Every structure is written in C-alpha cells, then in structure tokens.
mmCIF file of N, CA and C in Angstrom:
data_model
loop_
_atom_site.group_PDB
_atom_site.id
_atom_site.type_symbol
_atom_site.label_atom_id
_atom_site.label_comp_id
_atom_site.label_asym_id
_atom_site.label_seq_id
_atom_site.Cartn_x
_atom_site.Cartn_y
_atom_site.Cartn_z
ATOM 1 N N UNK A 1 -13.043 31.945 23.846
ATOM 2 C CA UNK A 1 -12.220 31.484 22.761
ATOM 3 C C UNK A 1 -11.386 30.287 23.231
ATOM 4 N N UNK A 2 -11.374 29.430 22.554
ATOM 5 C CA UNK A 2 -10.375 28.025 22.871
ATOM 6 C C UNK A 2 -9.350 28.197 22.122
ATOM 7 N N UNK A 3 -8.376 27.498 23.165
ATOM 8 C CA UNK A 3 -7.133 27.711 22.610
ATOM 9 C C UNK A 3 -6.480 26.465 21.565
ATOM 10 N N UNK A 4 -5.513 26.770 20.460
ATOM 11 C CA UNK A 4 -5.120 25.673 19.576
ATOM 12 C C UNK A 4 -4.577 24.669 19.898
ATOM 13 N N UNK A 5 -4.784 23.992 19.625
ATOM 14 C CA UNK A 5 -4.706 22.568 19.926
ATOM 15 C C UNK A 5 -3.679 22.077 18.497
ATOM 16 N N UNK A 6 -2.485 21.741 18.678
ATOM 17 C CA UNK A 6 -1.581 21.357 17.734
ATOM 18 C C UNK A 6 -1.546 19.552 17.519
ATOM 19 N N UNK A 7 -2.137 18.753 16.317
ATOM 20 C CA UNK A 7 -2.429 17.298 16.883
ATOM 21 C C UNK A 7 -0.726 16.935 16.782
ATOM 22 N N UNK A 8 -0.351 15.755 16.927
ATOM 23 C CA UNK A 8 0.665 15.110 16.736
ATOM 24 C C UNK A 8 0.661 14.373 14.975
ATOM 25 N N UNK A 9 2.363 14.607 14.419
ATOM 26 C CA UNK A 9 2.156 14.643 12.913
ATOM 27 C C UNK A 9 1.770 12.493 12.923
ATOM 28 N N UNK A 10 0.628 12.395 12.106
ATOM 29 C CA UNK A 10 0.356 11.347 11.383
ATOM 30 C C UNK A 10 1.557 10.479 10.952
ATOM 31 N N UNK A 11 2.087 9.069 11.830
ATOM 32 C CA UNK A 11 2.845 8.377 11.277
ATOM 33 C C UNK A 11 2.757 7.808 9.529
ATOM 34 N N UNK A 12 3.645 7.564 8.858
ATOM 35 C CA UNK A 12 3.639 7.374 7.422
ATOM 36 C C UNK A 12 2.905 5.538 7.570
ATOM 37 N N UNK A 13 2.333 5.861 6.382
ATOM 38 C CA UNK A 13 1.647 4.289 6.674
ATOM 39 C C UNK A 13 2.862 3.277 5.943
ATOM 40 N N UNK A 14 2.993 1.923 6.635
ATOM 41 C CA UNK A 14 3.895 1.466 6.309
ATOM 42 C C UNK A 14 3.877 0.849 4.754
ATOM 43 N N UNK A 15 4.613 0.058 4.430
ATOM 44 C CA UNK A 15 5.122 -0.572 3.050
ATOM 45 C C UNK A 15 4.236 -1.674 3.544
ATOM 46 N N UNK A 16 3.315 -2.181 2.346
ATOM 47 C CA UNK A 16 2.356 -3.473 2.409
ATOM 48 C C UNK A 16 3.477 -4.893 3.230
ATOM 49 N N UNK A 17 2.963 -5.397 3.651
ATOM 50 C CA UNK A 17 3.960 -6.433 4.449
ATOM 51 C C UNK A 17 3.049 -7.544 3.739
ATOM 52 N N UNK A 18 3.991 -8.674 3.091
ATOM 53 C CA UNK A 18 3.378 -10.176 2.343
ATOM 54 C C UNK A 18 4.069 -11.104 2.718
ATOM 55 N N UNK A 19 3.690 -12.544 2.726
ATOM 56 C CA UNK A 19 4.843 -13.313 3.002
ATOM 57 C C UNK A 19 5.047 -14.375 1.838
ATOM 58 N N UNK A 20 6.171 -14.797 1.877
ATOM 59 C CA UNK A 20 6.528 -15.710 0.612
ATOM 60 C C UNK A 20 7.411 -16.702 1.240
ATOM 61 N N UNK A 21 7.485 -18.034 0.670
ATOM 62 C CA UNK A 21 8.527 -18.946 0.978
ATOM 63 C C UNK A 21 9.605 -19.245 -0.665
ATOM 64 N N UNK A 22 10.599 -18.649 0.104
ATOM 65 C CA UNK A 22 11.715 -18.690 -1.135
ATOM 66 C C UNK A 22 12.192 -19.719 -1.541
ATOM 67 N N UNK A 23 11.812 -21.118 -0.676
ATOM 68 C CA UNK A 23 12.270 -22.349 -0.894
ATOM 69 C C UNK A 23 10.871 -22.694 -1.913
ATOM 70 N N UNK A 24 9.805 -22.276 -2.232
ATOM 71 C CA UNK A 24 8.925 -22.581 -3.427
ATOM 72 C C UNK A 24 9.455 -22.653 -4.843
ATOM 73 N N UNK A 25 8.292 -23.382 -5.537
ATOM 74 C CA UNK A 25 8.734 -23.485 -6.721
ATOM 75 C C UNK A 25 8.934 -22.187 -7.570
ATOM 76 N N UNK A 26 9.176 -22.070 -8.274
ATOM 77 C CA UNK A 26 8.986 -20.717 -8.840
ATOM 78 C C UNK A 26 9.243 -21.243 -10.736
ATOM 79 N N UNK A 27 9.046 -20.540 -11.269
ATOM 80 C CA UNK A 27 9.245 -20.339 -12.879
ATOM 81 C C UNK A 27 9.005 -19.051 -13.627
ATOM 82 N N UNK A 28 9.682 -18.874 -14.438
ATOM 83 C CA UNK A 28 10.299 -17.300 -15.401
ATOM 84 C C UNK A 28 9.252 -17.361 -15.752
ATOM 85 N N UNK A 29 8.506 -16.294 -16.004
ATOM 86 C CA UNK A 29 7.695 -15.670 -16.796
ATOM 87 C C UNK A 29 7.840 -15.789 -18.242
ATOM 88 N N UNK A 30 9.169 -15.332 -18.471
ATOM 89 C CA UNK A 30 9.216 -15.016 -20.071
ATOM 90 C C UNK A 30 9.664 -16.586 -20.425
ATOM 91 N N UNK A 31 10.673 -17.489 -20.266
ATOM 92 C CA UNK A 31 11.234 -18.532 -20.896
ATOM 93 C C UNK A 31 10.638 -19.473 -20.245
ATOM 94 N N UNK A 32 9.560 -20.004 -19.016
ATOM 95 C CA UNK A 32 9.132 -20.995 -18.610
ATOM 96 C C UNK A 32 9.869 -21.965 -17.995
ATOM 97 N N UNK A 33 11.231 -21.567 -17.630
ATOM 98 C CA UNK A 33 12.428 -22.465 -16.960
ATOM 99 C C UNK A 33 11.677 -22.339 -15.560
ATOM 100 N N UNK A 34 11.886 -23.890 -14.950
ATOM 101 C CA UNK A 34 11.372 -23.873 -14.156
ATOM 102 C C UNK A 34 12.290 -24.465 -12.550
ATOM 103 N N UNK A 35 12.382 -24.190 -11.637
ATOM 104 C CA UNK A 35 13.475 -24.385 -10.553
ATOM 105 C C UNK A 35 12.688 -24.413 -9.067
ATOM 106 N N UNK A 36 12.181 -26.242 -9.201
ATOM 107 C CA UNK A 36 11.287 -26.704 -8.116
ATOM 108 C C UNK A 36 11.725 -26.202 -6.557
ATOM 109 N N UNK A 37 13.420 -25.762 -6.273
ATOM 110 C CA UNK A 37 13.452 -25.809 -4.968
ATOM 111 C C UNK A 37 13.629 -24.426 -4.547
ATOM 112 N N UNK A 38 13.417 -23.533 -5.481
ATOM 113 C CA UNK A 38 12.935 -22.219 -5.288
ATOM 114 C C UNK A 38 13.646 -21.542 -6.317
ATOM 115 N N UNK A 39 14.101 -19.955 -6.073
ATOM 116 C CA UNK A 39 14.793 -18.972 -6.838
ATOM 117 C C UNK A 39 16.927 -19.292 -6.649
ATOM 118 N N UNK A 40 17.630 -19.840 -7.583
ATOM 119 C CA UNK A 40 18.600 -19.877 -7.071
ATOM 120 C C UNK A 40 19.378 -18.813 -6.692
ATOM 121 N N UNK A 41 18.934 -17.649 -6.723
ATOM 122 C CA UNK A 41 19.700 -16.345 -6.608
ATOM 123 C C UNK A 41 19.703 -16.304 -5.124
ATOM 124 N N UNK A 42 18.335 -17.071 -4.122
ATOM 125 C CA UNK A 42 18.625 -16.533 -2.693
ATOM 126 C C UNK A 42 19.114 -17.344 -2.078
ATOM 127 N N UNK A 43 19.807 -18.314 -3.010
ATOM 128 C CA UNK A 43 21.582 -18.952 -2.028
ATOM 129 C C UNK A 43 22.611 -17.862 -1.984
ATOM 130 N N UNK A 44 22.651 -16.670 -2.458
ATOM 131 C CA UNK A 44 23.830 -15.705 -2.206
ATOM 132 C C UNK A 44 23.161 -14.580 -1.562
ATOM 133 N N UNK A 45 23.866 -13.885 -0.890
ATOM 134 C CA UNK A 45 23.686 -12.513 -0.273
ATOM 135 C C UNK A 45 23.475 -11.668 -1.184
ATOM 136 N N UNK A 46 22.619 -10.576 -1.066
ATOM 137 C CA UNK A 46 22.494 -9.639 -2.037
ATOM 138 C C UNK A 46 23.164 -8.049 -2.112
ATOM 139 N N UNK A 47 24.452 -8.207 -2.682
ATOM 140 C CA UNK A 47 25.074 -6.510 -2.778
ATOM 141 C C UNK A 47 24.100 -5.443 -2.907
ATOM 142 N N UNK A 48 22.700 -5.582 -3.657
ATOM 143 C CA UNK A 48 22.156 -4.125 -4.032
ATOM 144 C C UNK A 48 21.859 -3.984 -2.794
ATOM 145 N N UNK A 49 21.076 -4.873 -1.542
ATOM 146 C CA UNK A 49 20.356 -4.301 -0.168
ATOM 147 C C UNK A 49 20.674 -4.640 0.699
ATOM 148 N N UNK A 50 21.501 -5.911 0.587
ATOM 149 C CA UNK A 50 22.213 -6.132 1.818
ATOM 150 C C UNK A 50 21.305 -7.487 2.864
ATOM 151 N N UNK A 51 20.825 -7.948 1.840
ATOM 152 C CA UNK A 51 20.048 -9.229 2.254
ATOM 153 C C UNK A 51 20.697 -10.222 2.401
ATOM 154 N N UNK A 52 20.425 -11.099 3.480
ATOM 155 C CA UNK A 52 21.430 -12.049 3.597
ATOM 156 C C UNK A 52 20.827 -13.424 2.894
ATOM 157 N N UNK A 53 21.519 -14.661 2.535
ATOM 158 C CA UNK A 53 21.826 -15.334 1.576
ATOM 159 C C UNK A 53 19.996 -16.417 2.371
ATOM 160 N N UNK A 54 19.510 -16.653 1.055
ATOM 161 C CA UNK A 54 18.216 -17.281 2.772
ATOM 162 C C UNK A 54 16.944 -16.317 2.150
ATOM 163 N N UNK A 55 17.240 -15.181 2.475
ATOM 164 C CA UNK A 55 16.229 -14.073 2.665
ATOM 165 C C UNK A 55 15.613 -13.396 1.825
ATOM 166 N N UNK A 56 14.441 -12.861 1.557
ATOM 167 C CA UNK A 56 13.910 -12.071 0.230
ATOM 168 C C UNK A 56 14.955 -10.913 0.269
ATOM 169 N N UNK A 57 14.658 -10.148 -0.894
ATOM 170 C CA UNK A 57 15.665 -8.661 -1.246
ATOM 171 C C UNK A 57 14.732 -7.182 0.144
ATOM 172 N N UNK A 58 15.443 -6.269 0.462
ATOM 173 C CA UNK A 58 15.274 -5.633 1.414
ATOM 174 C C UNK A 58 14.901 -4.452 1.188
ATOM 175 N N UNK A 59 14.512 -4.095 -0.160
ATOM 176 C CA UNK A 59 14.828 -2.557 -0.494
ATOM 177 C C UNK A 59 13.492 -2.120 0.469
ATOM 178 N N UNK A 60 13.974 -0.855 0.882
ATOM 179 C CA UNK A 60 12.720 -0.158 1.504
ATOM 180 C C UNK A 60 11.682 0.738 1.133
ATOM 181 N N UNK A 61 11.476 0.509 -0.857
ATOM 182 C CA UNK A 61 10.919 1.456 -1.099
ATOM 183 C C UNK A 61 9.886 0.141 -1.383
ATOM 184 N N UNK A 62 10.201 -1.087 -1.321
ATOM 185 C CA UNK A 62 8.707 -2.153 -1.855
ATOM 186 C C UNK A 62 9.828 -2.420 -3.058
ATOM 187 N N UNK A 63 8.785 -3.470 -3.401
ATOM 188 C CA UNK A 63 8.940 -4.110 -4.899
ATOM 189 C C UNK A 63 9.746 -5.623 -4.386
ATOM 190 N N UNK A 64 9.576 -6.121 -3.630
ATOM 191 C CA UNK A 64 10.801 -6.890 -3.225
ATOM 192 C C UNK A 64 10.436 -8.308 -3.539
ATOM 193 N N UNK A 65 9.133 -8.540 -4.069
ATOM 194 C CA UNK A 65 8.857 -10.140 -4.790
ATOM 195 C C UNK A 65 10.041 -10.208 -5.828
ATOM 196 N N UNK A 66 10.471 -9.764 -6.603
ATOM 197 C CA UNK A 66 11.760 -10.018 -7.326
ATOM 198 C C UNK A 66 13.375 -9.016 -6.472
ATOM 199 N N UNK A 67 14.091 -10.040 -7.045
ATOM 200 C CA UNK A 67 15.336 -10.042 -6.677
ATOM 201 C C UNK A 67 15.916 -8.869 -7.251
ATOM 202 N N UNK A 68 17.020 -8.401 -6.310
ATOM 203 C CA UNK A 68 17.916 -7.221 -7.038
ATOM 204 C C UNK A 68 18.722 -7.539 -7.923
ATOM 205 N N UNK A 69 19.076 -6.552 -9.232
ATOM 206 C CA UNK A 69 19.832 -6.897 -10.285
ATOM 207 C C UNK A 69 21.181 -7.500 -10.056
ATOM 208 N N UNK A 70 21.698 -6.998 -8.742
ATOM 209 C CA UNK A 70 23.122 -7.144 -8.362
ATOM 210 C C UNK A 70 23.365 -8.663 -7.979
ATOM 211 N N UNK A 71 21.297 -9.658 -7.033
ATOM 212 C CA UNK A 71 22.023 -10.592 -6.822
ATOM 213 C C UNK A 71 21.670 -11.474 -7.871
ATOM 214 N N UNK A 72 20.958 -11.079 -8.950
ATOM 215 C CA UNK A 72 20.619 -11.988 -10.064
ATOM 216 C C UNK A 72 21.764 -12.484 -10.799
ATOM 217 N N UNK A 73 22.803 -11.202 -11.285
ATOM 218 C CA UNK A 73 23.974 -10.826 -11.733
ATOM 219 C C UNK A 73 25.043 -11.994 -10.941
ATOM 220 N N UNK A 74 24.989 -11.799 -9.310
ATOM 221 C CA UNK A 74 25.787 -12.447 -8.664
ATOM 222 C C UNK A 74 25.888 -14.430 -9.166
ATOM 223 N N UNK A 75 24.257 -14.556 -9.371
ATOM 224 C CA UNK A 75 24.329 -15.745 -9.130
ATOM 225 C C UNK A 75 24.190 -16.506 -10.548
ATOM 226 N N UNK A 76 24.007 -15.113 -11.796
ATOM 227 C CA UNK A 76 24.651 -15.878 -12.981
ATOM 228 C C UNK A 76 26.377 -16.260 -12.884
ATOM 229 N N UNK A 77 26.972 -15.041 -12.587
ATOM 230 C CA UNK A 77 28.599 -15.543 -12.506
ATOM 231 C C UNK A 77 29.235 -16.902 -11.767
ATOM 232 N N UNK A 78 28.382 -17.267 -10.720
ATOM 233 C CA UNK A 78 28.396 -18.346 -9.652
ATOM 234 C C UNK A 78 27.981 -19.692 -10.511
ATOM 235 N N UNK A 79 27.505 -19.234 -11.923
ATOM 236 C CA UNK A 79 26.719 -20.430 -12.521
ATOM 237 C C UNK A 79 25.004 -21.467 -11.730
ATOM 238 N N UNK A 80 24.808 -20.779 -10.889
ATOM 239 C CA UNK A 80 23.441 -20.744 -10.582
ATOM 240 C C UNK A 80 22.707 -20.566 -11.522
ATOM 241 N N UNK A 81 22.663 -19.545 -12.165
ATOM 242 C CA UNK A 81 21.224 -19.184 -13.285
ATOM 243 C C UNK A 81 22.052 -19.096 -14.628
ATOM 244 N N UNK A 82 21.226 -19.637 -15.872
ATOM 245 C CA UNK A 82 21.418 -19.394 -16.941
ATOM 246 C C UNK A 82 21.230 -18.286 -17.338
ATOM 247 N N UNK A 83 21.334 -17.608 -18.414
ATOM 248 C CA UNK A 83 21.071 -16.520 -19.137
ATOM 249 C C UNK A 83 19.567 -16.821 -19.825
ATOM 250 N N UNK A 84 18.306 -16.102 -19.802
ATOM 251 C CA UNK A 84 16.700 -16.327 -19.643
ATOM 252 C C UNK A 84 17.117 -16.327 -21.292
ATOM 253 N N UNK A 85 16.141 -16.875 -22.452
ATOM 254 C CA UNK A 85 15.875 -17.596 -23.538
ATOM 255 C C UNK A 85 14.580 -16.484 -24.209
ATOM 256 N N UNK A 86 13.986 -15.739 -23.279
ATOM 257 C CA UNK A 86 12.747 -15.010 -23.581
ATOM 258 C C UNK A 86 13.223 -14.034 -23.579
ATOM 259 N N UNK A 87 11.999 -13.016 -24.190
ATOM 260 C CA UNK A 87 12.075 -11.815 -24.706
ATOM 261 C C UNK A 87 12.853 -10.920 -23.368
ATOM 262 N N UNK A 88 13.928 -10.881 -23.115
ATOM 263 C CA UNK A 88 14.730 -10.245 -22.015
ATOM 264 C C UNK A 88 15.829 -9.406 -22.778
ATOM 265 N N UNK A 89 15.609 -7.813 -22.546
ATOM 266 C CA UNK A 89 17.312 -6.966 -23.057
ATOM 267 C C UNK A 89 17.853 -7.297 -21.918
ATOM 268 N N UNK A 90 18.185 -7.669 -20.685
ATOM 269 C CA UNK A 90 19.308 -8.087 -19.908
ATOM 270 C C UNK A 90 19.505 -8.992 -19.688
ATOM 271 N N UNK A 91 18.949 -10.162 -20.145
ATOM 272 C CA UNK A 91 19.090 -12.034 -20.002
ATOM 273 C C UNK A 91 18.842 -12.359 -18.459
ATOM 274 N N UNK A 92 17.669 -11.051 -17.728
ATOM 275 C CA UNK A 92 17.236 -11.951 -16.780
ATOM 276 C C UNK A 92 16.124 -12.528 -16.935
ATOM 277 N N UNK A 93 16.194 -13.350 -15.793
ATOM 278 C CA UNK A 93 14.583 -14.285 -16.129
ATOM 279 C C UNK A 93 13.745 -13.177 -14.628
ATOM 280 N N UNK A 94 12.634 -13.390 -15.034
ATOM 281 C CA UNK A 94 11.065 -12.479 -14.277
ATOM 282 C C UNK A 94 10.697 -14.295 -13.933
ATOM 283 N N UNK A 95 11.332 -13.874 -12.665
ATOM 284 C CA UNK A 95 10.610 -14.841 -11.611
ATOM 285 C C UNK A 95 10.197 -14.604 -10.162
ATOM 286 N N UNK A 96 9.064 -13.893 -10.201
ATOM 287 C CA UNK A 96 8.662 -12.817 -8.704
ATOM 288 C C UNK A 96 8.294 -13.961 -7.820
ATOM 289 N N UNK A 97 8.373 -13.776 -6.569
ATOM 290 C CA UNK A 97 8.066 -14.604 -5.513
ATOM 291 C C UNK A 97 6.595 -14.542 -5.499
ATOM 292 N N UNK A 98 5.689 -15.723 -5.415
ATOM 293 C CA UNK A 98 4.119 -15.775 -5.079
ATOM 294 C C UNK A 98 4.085 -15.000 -3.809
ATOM 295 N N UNK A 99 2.924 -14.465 -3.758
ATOM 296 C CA UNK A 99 3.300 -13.498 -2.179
ATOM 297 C C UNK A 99 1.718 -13.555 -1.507
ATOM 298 N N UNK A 100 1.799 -13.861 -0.390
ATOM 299 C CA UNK A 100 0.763 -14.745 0.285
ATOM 300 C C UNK A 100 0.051 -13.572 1.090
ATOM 301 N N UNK A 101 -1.072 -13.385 2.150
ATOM 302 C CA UNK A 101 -1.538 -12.313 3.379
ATOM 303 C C UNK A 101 -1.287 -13.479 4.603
ATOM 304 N N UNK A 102 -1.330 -14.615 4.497
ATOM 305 C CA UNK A 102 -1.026 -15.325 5.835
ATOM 306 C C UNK A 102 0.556 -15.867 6.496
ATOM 307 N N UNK A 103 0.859 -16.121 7.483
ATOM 308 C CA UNK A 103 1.899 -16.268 7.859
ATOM 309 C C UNK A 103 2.152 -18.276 7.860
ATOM 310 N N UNK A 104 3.470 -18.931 7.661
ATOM 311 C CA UNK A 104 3.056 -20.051 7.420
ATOM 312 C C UNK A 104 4.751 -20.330 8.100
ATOM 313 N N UNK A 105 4.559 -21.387 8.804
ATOM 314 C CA UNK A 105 6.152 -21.843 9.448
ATOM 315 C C UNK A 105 7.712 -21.533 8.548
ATOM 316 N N UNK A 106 7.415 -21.491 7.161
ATOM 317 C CA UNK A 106 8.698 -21.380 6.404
ATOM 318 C C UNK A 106 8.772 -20.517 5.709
ATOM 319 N N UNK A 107 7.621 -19.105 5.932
ATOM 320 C CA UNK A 107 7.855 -18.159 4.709
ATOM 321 C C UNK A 107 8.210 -17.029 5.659
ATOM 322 N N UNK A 108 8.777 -15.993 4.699
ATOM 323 C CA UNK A 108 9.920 -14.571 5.492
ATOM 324 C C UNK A 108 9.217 -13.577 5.041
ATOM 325 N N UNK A 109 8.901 -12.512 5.928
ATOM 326 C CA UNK A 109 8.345 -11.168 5.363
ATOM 327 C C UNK A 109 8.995 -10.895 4.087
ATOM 328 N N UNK A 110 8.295 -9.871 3.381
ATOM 329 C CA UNK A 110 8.498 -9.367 2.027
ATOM 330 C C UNK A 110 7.932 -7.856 2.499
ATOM 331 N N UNK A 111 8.510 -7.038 1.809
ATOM 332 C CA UNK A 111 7.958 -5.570 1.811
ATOM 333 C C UNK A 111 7.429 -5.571 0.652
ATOM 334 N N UNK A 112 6.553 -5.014 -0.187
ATOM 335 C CA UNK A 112 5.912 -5.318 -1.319
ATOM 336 C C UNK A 112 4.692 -4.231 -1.573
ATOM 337 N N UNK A 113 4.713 -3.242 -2.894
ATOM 338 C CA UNK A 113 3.593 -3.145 -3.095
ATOM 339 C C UNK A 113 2.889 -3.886 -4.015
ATOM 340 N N UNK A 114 3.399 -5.125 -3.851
ATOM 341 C CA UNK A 114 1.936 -5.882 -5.274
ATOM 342 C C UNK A 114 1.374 -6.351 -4.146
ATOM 343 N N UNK A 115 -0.220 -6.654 -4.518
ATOM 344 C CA UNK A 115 -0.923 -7.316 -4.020
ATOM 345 C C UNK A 115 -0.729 -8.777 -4.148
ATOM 346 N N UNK A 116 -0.958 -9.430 -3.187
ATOM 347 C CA UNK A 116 -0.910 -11.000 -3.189
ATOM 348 C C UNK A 116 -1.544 -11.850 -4.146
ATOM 349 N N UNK A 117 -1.047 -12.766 -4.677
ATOM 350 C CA UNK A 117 -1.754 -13.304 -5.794
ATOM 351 C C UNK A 117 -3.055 -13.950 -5.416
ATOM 352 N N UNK A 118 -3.952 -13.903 -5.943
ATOM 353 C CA UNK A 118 -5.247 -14.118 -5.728
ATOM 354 C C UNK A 118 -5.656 -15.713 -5.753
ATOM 355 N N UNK A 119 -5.047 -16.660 -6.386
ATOM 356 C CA UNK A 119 -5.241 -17.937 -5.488
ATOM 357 C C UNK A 119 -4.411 -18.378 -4.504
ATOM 358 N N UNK A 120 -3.901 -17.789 -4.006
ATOM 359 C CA UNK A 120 -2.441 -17.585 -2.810
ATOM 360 C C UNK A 120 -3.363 -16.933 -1.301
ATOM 361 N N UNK A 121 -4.073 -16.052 -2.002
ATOM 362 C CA UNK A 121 -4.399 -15.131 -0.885
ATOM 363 C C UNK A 121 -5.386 -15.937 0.147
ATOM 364 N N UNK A 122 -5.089 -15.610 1.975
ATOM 365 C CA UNK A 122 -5.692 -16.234 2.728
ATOM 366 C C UNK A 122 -6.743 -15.319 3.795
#
C-alpha cells in the first residue's frame, strides 16, 4: 500500500495583465468628445484605489481600463472634464483605455479582465 501523498494547494491564477499608455488619445463612447493627450482624470491621484496621479486605476479585482468613479468625480470638480452630453445617468463619459498584449517604452501595466482590443493586439 502507498502512502498519501498531500500535493501543494494550486496558486490562484492571476488577474489578466494588459498594457496601455494613458498619455493616448482616447474618446467617450457615448458623446464622442475627444482628448488627444490622453484621459484627463490621470493628472490626479485616485481616492477609490489609491493610484497615483500618472498611473492606470489599481483595483484588484480587474476592470481597470476605466477609471474609478471617485477619480472621474475628482477631476470634474478640478474642471478637467466636462459633464458627458450622451446617454449617461451620472454625466460620466465611457472612455476605457485601449489595452494592448505587448509592452512598449511609455505604457503601465493594467490589471484587466477585458481582452485587448483586437487591432491593438500584438
């Protein structure tokens, strides 16, 4: 008879890792406003995760191509962002970061479960 053999528990597989450059162009989904030198929300630090001002949002559950409500919020009061024109109940604008599989001199990890956009992807 052989004796049991107990394996070691299976690490959790991580959160998809993407990269994005926040200094890109970007534009709202819903109102088509468009803001060539990237998202103005990631000139401020972000209260919901604690991202610093520069950096994508941090949450650790994914989702992090868009910004947290807190620093969207932040950087309407700052007069950075207008209030979005499109079909929005909270007057934000849906402007997710393009999110790439290759690494490139000016773009910052993203935790993310979307998949990378498909003419983006390398």
């Amino acid at each position: 008879m052989r004796p049991i053999t107990f394996l070691p528990p299976v690490a959790q597989k991580p959160v998809p890792s993407r990269w994005a450059c926040v200094d890109a162009s970007v534009t709202c989904r819903r109102c088509h406003h468009e803001w060539p030198d990237g998202d103005p929300a990631y000139q401020m630090a972000c209260r919901g995760c604690g991202a610093p001002a520069g950096q994508p949002c941090c949450r650790p559950e994914g989702g992090n191509e868009r910004v947290c409500f807190q620093r969207d919020q932040d950087a309407r009061r700052a007069g950075l962002l207008i209030p979005c024109e499109g079909l929005s109940w909270d007057g934000r604008h849906d402007k997710p970061l393009t999110l790439s599989l290759s690494h490139s001199s000016d773009a910052r990890a993203v935790l993310s479960g979307a998949p990378p956009a498909r003419r983006f992807a390398a």
